[in-house]
Structures are given as structure tokens and as C-alpha cells.
Coordinates of C-alpha atoms and ligand atoms in Angstrom, one line a residue:
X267 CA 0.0 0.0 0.0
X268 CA 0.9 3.2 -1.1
X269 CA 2.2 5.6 2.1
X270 CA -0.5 6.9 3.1
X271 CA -1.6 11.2 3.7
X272 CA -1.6 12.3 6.8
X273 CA -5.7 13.2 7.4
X274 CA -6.8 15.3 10.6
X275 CA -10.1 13.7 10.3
X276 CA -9.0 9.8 10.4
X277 CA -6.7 11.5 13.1
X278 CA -9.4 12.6 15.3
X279 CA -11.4 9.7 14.7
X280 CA -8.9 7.9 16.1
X281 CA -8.2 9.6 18.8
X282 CA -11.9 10.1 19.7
X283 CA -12.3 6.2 19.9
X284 CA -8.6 5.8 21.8
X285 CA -10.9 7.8 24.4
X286 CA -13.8 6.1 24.8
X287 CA -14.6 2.2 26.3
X288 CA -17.9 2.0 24.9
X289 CA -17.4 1.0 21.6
X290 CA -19.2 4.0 19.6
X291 CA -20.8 3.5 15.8
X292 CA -20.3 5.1 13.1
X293 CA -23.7 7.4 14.3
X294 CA -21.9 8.3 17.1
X295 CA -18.9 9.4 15.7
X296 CA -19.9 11.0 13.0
X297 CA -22.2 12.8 15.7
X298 CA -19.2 13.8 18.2
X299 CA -16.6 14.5 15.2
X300 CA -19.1 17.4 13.2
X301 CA -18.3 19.7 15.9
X302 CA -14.7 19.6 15.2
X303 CA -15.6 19.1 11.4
X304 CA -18.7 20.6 10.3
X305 CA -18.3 20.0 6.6
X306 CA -17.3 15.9 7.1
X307 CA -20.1 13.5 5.8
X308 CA -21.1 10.4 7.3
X309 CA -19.3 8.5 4.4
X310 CA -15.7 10.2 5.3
X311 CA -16.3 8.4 8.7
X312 CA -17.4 5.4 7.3
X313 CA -14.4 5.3 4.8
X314 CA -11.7 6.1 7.4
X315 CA -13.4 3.9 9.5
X316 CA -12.6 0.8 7.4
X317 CA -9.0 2.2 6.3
X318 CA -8.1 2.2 9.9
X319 CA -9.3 -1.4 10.5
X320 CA -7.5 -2.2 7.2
X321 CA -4.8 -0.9 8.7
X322 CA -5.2 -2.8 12.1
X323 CA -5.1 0.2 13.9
X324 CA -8.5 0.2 15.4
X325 CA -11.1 -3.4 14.7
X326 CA -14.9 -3.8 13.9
X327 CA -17.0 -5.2 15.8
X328 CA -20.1 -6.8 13.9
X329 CA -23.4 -7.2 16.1
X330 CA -26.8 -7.8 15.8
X331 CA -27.0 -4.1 15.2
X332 CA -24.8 -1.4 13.6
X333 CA -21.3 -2.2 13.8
X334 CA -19.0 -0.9 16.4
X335 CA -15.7 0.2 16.5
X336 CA -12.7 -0.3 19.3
X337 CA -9.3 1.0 19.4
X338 CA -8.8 -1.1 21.7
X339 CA -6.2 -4.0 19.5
X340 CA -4.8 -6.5 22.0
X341 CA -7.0 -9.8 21.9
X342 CA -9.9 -9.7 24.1
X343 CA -13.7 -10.6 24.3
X344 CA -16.8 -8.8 23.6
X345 CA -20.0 -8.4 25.7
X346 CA -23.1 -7.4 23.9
X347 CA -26.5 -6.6 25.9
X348 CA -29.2 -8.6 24.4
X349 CA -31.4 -5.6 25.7
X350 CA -29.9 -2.5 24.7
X351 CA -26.8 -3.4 22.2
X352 CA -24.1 -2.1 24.6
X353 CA -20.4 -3.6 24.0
X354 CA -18.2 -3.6 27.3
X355 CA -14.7 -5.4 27.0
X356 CA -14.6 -9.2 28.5
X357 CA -11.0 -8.8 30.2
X358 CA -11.6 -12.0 31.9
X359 CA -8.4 -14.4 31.0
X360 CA -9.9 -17.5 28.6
X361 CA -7.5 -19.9 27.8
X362 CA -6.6 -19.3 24.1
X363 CA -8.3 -22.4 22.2
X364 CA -6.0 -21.7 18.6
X365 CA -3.7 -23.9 19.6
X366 CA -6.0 -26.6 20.1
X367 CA -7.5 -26.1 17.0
X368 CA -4.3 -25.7 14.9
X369 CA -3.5 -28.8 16.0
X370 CA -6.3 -31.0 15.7
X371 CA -8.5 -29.0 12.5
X372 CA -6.1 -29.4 9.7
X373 CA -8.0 -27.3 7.1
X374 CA -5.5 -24.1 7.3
X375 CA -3.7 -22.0 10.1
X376 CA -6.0 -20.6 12.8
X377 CA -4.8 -16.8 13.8
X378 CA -6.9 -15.5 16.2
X379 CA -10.2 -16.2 17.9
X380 CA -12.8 -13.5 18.8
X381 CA -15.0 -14.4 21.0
X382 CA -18.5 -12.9 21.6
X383 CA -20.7 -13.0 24.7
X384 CA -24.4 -12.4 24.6
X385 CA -26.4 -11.4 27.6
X386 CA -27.9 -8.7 30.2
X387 CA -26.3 -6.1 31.2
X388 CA -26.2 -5.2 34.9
X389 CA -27.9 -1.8 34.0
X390 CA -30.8 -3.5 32.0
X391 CA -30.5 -6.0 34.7
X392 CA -31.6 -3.1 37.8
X393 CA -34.1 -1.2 35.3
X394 CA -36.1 -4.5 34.6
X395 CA -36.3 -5.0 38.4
X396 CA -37.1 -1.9 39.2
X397 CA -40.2 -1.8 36.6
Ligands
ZN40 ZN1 -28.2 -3.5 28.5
ZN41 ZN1 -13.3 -3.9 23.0

């Protein structure tokens, strides 16, 4: 790939995710991000979006709904609230099964494993109780 020009907008997309835990969309950057850049369109942030996880530099998350985006890089799990869609980080230590699988599937080279969990989150856990 050609070296690529230096953009303030993919910069502060960037940076606005390195900020934030909770996994924004697209939406939600393109929201936060016209107040810095009134003129960008929702398709600059889409397009940076997907140069920066060609890049590896931030990943995609793909859900049941719109797809979120982490800057966040080093291997770890995803929650997502059945309820109301939110992504939070599974730090929890799971023993890496790619080895395993290397060893025993035989129909290419496992890389990496992302692993999803699917559930309630403690907030739509409380509001369901108290209603
Ligand atoms: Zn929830
Ligand atoms: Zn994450």
C-alpha cells in the first residue's frame, strides 16, 4: 500500500475512539466528530473507519445491530447486551483455544479467535427489576 496522507479527520477519529470504552458506531462518531468538522459527511467516517481497521489500527466489531468500532487491539472478548446493544470489553483471561484447534483441525492456520458473549447487562438487569 501506497504511504498513506496524513488526514486530521482519520486522526481525530482515532483519537476520539482511543478515548472512549464504549465502543461508539459510526452514528456516534460522525455525531461527536461534526463539531470539530462541520463540513465531514457520514461517508468520510465510514471510509476512514474501514482504512483504519485495514490498517489494524483500530477493529470492527459486527453485532446484531450497527457495527461498532474499538481502538482497543490487543486480543480480548466482547460483551453485547441482548437488551440494549451495549459492548463492554470481557478482560476475563480465557485460555486461548488456537492452539488446540491448529493442532487437531487441519483445514488451514488458525490466527486469532474473537470471542463474543451475549447477555444482560447489569444496568438493564436493575431497570427490569425496578419496573
Ligand atoms: Zn443493556
Ligand atoms: Zn473492545
Amino acid at each position: 500500500m501506497a504511504a498513506l496522507k496524513y488526514s486530521r479527520q482519520r486522526e481525530a477519529i482515532k483519537s476520539y475512539l482511543c478515548g472512549r470504552e464504549d465502543h461508539p458506531t459510526a452514528d456516534m462518531i460522525y455525531t461527536s466528530i461534526r463539531g470539530d468538522f462541520p463540513n465531514i459527511s457520514l461517508g468520510t467516517v465510514y471510509r476512514n473507519l474501514s482504512l483504519l481497521v485495514e490498517l489494524g489500527e483500530i477493529r470492527k466489531i459486527t453485532t446484531d445491530g450497527a457495527d461498532r468500532f474499538d481502538a482497543r487491539i490487543t486480543p480480548h472478548s466482547h460483551f453485547i447486551c441482548r437488551n440494549c446493544g451495549c459492548v463492554m470489553d470481557v478482560m476475563v483471561p480465557l485460555n486461548d483455544p488456537v492452539p488446540q484447534v491448529n493442532q487437531s483441525w487441519g483445514h488451514g492456520e488458525v490466527e486469532e479467535c474473537r470471542m463474543e458473549f451475549y447477555g444482560i447487562c447489569e444496568q438493564c438487569k436493575q431497570s427490569a427489576k425496578c419496573s
